[in-house]
Amino acid sequence: MERRDSLHLGIHVTDFHSNTWEAVRLVSQLDDMQDNIGVRGTWSEFIDYLVNSIKSKDTKLVLEGPSNSDGAIAAKLVAQKAKGMPKISIAITKLVGSTAIEAIANLSLHLFKEFKRINESYVEEHEQSIQLSKVVSAEKERNDSI
């Protein structure tokens, strides 16, 4: 998901092969979606619910409409944060040509940046763990010598 500007939210889905899909929603459409699925609360809580639903293991891409030689021309993204919670259904359209390539490139870049951030966090935690182990070991040796 990407925030295009303060009035649009873009959602891209890809299999990194030949299918890339997109949905762009205006704030007013997101307001309607919030009302339709019945998620109450603040705007921020709804956006968190939307993001967490899409990130859940229960998210599915449902192909729709007639197929051509390149596959289905329409689809929807169906997501649910957890069993028993409201489902979100977002109609998405297939991207082709340079638009699809650009979307895949942007997704790849975001994935790489997130991987790099997580890796840096892991390295930092690992270094802290080593330092803590040294402190504990030194303290144990000090106590054993007393």
PDB file of C-alpha atoms in Angstrom:
ATOM      1  CA  MET A   1       0.000   0.000   0.000  1.00  0.00           C
ATOM      2  CA  GLU A   2       1.168   3.491  -0.710  1.00  0.00           C
ATOM      3  CA  ARG A   3      -0.159   6.895   0.051  1.00  0.00           C
ATOM      4  CA  ARG A   4      -0.173   8.737  -3.257  1.00  0.00           C
ATOM      5  CA  ASP A   5      -1.072  12.057  -1.655  1.00  0.00           C
ATOM      6  CA  SER A   6      -3.347  13.226   1.137  1.00  0.00           C
ATOM      7  CA  LEU A   7      -6.454  12.336  -0.901  1.00  0.00           C
ATOM      8  CA  HIS A   8      -5.507   8.942  -2.451  1.00  0.00           C
ATOM      9  CA  LEU A   9      -4.428   5.522  -1.258  1.00  0.00           C
ATOM     10  CA  GLY A  10      -2.882   3.114  -3.767  1.00  0.00           C
ATOM     11  CA  ILE A  11      -2.842  -0.662  -3.366  1.00  0.00           C
ATOM     12  CA  HIS A  12      -0.641  -2.845  -5.575  1.00  0.00           C
ATOM     13  CA  VAL A  13      -0.662  -6.638  -5.794  1.00  0.00           C
ATOM     14  CA  THR A  14       1.753  -8.683  -7.895  1.00  0.00           C
ATOM     15  CA  ASP A  15       2.990 -12.220  -8.409  1.00  0.00           C
ATOM     16  CA  PHE A  16       6.316 -10.770  -9.689  1.00  0.00           C
ATOM     17  CA  HIS A  17       5.791 -12.642 -12.965  1.00  0.00           C
ATOM     18  CA  SER A  18       3.059 -11.513 -15.310  1.00  0.00           C
ATOM     19  CA  ASN A  19       0.227 -10.235 -13.123  1.00  0.00           C
ATOM     20  CA  THR A  20       0.174  -6.888 -11.354  1.00  0.00           C
ATOM     21  CA  TRP A  21      -2.986  -5.281 -10.060  1.00  0.00           C
ATOM     22  CA  GLU A  22      -3.889  -1.866  -8.685  1.00  0.00           C
ATOM     23  CA  ALA A  23      -6.620  -0.101  -6.769  1.00  0.00           C
ATOM     24  CA  VAL A  24      -6.655   3.616  -6.047  1.00  0.00           C
ATOM     25  CA  ARG A  25      -9.122   4.888  -3.496  1.00  0.00           C
ATOM     26  CA  LEU A  26     -10.068   8.439  -2.610  1.00  0.00           C
ATOM     27  CA  VAL A  27     -10.581   9.377   1.025  1.00  0.00           C
ATOM     28  CA  SER A  28     -14.333   9.556   0.363  1.00  0.00           C
ATOM     29  CA  GLN A  29     -14.268   5.983  -0.998  1.00  0.00           C
ATOM     30  CA  LEU A  30     -12.360   4.826   2.083  1.00  0.00           C
ATOM     31  CA  ASP A  31     -14.984   6.534   4.268  1.00  0.00           C
ATOM     32  CA  ASP A  32     -17.685   4.600   2.399  1.00  0.00           C
ATOM     33  CA  MET A  33     -15.679   1.379   2.807  1.00  0.00           C
ATOM     34  CA  GLN A  34     -15.421   1.988   6.550  1.00  0.00           C
ATOM     35  CA  ASP A  35     -19.194   2.445   6.760  1.00  0.00           C
ATOM     36  CA  ASN A  36     -19.935  -0.577   4.552  1.00  0.00           C
ATOM     37  CA  ILE A  37     -17.788  -3.046   6.468  1.00  0.00           C
ATOM     38  CA  GLY A  38     -18.840  -1.682   9.840  1.00  0.00           C
ATOM     39  CA  VAL A  39     -15.462  -0.920  11.376  1.00  0.00           C
ATOM     40  CA  ARG A  40     -16.156   1.815  13.897  1.00  0.00           C
ATOM     41  CA  GLY A  41     -13.619   4.080  15.492  1.00  0.00           C
ATOM     42  CA  THR A  42     -11.248   6.766  14.356  1.00  0.00           C
ATOM     43  CA  TRP A  43      -9.881   7.174  10.847  1.00  0.00           C
ATOM     44  CA  SER A  44      -6.474   5.999  12.063  1.00  0.00           C
ATOM     45  CA  GLU A  45      -8.004   2.855  13.616  1.00  0.00           C
ATOM     46  CA  PHE A  46      -9.750   2.054  10.331  1.00  0.00           C
ATOM     47  CA  ILE A  47      -6.560   2.458   8.300  1.00  0.00           C
ATOM     48  CA  ASP A  48      -4.737   0.222  10.810  1.00  0.00           C
ATOM     49  CA  TYR A  49      -7.531  -2.340  10.434  1.00  0.00           C
ATOM     50  CA  LEU A  50      -7.285  -2.148   6.633  1.00  0.00           C
ATOM     51  CA  VAL A  51      -3.486  -2.576   6.639  1.00  0.00           C
ATOM     52  CA  ASN A  52      -3.558  -5.423   9.171  1.00  0.00           C
ATOM     53  CA  SER A  53      -6.310  -7.172   7.217  1.00  0.00           C
ATOM     54  CA  ILE A  54      -4.297  -7.047   3.996  1.00  0.00           C
ATOM     55  CA  LYS A  55      -1.193  -8.290   5.846  1.00  0.00           C
ATOM     56  CA  SER A  56      -3.084 -11.242   7.359  1.00  0.00           C
ATOM     57  CA  LYS A  57      -2.696 -14.835   6.241  1.00  0.00           C
ATOM     58  CA  ASP A  58      -6.370 -14.838   5.192  1.00  0.00           C
ATOM     59  CA  THR A  59      -5.864 -12.403   2.292  1.00  0.00           C
ATOM     60  CA  LYS A  60      -6.865 -13.789  -1.101  1.00  0.00           C
ATOM     61  CA  LEU A  61      -6.728 -12.601  -4.686  1.00  0.00           C
ATOM     62  CA  VAL A  62      -9.944 -13.616  -6.436  1.00  0.00           C
ATOM     63  CA  LEU A  63      -9.775 -13.473 -10.233  1.00  0.00           C
ATOM     64  CA  GLU A  64     -12.947 -12.268 -11.923  1.00  0.00           C
ATOM     65  CA  GLY A  65     -14.418 -11.565 -15.291  1.00  0.00           C
ATOM     66  CA  PRO A  66     -13.515 -12.918 -18.695  1.00  0.00           C
ATOM     67  CA  SER A  67      -9.967 -14.014 -19.327  1.00  0.00           C
ATOM     68  CA  ASN A  68      -7.855 -13.102 -22.295  1.00  0.00           C
ATOM     69  CA  SER A  69      -4.493 -14.542 -23.327  1.00  0.00           C
ATOM     70  CA  ASP A  70      -2.866 -12.616 -20.469  1.00  0.00           C
ATOM     71  CA  GLY A  71      -5.247 -13.960 -17.792  1.00  0.00           C
ATOM     72  CA  ALA A  72      -8.194 -12.419 -15.994  1.00  0.00           C
ATOM     73  CA  ILE A  73      -8.684  -8.727 -16.617  1.00  0.00           C
ATOM     74  CA  ALA A  74     -10.294  -8.007 -13.234  1.00  0.00           C
ATOM     75  CA  ALA A  75      -9.882  -9.240  -9.703  1.00  0.00           C
ATOM     76  CA  LYS A  76     -10.614  -8.390  -6.129  1.00  0.00           C
ATOM     77  CA  LEU A  77      -8.523  -8.506  -3.015  1.00  0.00           C
ATOM     78  CA  VAL A  78     -10.428 -10.082  -0.136  1.00  0.00           C
ATOM     79  CA  ALA A  79      -8.910  -9.670   3.316  1.00  0.00           C
ATOM     80  CA  GLN A  80      -9.910 -10.387   6.883  1.00  0.00           C
ATOM     81  CA  LYS A  81      -7.882  -9.384   9.929  1.00  0.00           C
ATOM     82  CA  ALA A  82      -9.004 -12.462  11.870  1.00  0.00           C
ATOM     83  CA  LYS A  83     -11.786 -15.033  11.744  1.00  0.00           C
ATOM     84  CA  GLY A  84     -15.067 -13.471  12.796  1.00  0.00           C
ATOM     85  CA  MET A  85     -13.930  -9.955  11.939  1.00  0.00           C
ATOM     86  CA  PRO A  86     -15.415  -8.004   9.019  1.00  0.00           C
ATOM     87  CA  LYS A  87     -14.076  -8.832   5.555  1.00  0.00           C
ATOM     88  CA  ILE A  88     -12.671  -6.211   3.245  1.00  0.00           C
ATOM     89  CA  SER A  89     -13.167  -6.586  -0.495  1.00  0.00           C
ATOM     90  CA  ILE A  90     -11.331  -4.262  -2.872  1.00  0.00           C
ATOM     91  CA  ALA A  91     -11.826  -4.365  -6.632  1.00  0.00           C
ATOM     92  CA  ILE A  92      -8.485  -4.142  -8.423  1.00  0.00           C
ATOM     93  CA  THR A  93      -7.583  -3.785 -12.077  1.00  0.00           C
ATOM     94  CA  LYS A  94      -4.749  -5.369 -14.005  1.00  0.00           C
ATOM     95  CA  LEU A  95      -1.812  -3.198 -14.932  1.00  0.00           C
ATOM     96  CA  VAL A  96       0.050  -3.762 -18.189  1.00  0.00           C
ATOM     97  CA  GLY A  97       3.216  -2.539 -19.868  1.00  0.00           C
ATOM     98  CA  SER A  98       5.386   0.097 -18.266  1.00  0.00           C
ATOM     99  CA  THR A  99       2.782   0.821 -15.565  1.00  0.00           C
ATOM    100  CA  ALA A 100       3.013  -2.779 -14.347  1.00  0.00           C
ATOM    101  CA  ILE A 101       6.815  -2.732 -14.526  1.00  0.00           C
ATOM    102  CA  GLU A 102       6.940   0.498 -12.510  1.00  0.00           C
ATOM    103  CA  ALA A 103       4.583  -0.928  -9.868  1.00  0.00           C
ATOM    104  CA  ILE A 104       6.723  -4.093  -9.528  1.00  0.00           C
ATOM    105  CA  ALA A 105       9.872  -1.964  -9.289  1.00  0.00           C
ATOM    106  CA  ASN A 106       8.340   0.170  -6.526  1.00  0.00           C
ATOM    107  CA  LEU A 107       7.151  -2.917  -4.623  1.00  0.00           C
ATOM    108  CA  SER A 108      10.582  -4.515  -4.964  1.00  0.00           C
ATOM    109  CA  LEU A 109      12.276  -1.383  -3.678  1.00  0.00           C
ATOM    110  CA  HIS A 110       9.933  -1.175  -0.682  1.00  0.00           C
ATOM    111  CA  LEU A 111      10.482  -4.860   0.097  1.00  0.00           C
ATOM    112  CA  PHE A 112      14.251  -4.394  -0.086  1.00  0.00           C
ATOM    113  CA  LYS A 113      14.135  -1.347   2.198  1.00  0.00           C
ATOM    114  CA  GLU A 114      12.018  -3.267   4.720  1.00  0.00           C
ATOM    115  CA  PHE A 115      14.396  -6.251   4.551  1.00  0.00           C
ATOM    116  CA  LYS A 116      17.341  -3.925   5.119  1.00  0.00           C
ATOM    117  CA  ARG A 117      15.610  -2.269   8.094  1.00  0.00           C
ATOM    118  CA  ILE A 118      14.798  -5.634   9.684  1.00  0.00           C
ATOM    119  CA  ASN A 119      18.313  -6.923   9.045  1.00  0.00           C
ATOM    120  CA  GLU A 120      19.879  -3.830  10.639  1.00  0.00           C
ATOM    121  CA  SER A 121      17.589  -4.259  13.642  1.00  0.00           C
ATOM    122  CA  TYR A 122      18.600  -7.916  13.932  1.00  0.00           C
ATOM    123  CA  VAL A 123      22.315  -7.060  13.776  1.00  0.00           C
ATOM    124  CA  GLU A 124      21.866  -4.400  16.452  1.00  0.00           C
ATOM    125  CA  GLU A 125      19.969  -6.805  18.733  1.00  0.00           C
ATOM    126  CA  HIS A 126      22.577  -9.506  18.153  1.00  0.00           C
ATOM    127  CA  GLU A 127      25.386  -7.113  19.136  1.00  0.00           C
ATOM    128  CA  GLN A 128      23.458  -6.106  22.269  1.00  0.00           C
ATOM    129  CA  SER A 129      22.981  -9.785  23.117  1.00  0.00           C
ATOM    130  CA  ILE A 130      26.720 -10.418  22.804  1.00  0.00           C
ATOM    131  CA  GLN A 131      27.481  -7.447  25.070  1.00  0.00           C
ATOM    132  CA  LEU A 132      24.928  -8.629  27.625  1.00  0.00           C
ATOM    133  CA  SER A 133      26.410 -12.144  27.547  1.00  0.00           C
ATOM    134  CA  LYS A 134      29.864 -10.674  28.231  1.00  0.00           C
ATOM    135  CA  VAL A 135      28.527  -8.674  31.177  1.00  0.00           C
ATOM    136  CA  VAL A 136      26.741 -11.719  32.616  1.00  0.00           C
ATOM    137  CA  SER A 137      29.842 -13.881  32.144  1.00  0.00           C
ATOM    138  CA  ALA A 138      32.088 -11.293  33.813  1.00  0.00           C
ATOM    139  CA  GLU A 139      29.631 -10.940  36.698  1.00  0.00           C
ATOM    140  CA  LYS A 140      29.501 -14.735  37.111  1.00  0.00           C
ATOM    141  CA  GLU A 141      33.302 -14.963  37.149  1.00  0.00           C
ATOM    142  CA  ARG A 142      33.442 -12.177  39.750  1.00  0.00           C
ATOM    143  CA  ASN A 143      30.888 -13.948  41.947  1.00  0.00           C
ATOM    144  CA  ASP A 144      32.693 -17.291  41.572  1.00  0.00           C
ATOM    145  CA  SER A 145      35.980 -15.720  42.742  1.00  0.00           C
ATOM    146  CA  ILE A 146      34.453 -14.266  45.882  1.00  0.00           C
TER     147      ILE A 146
END
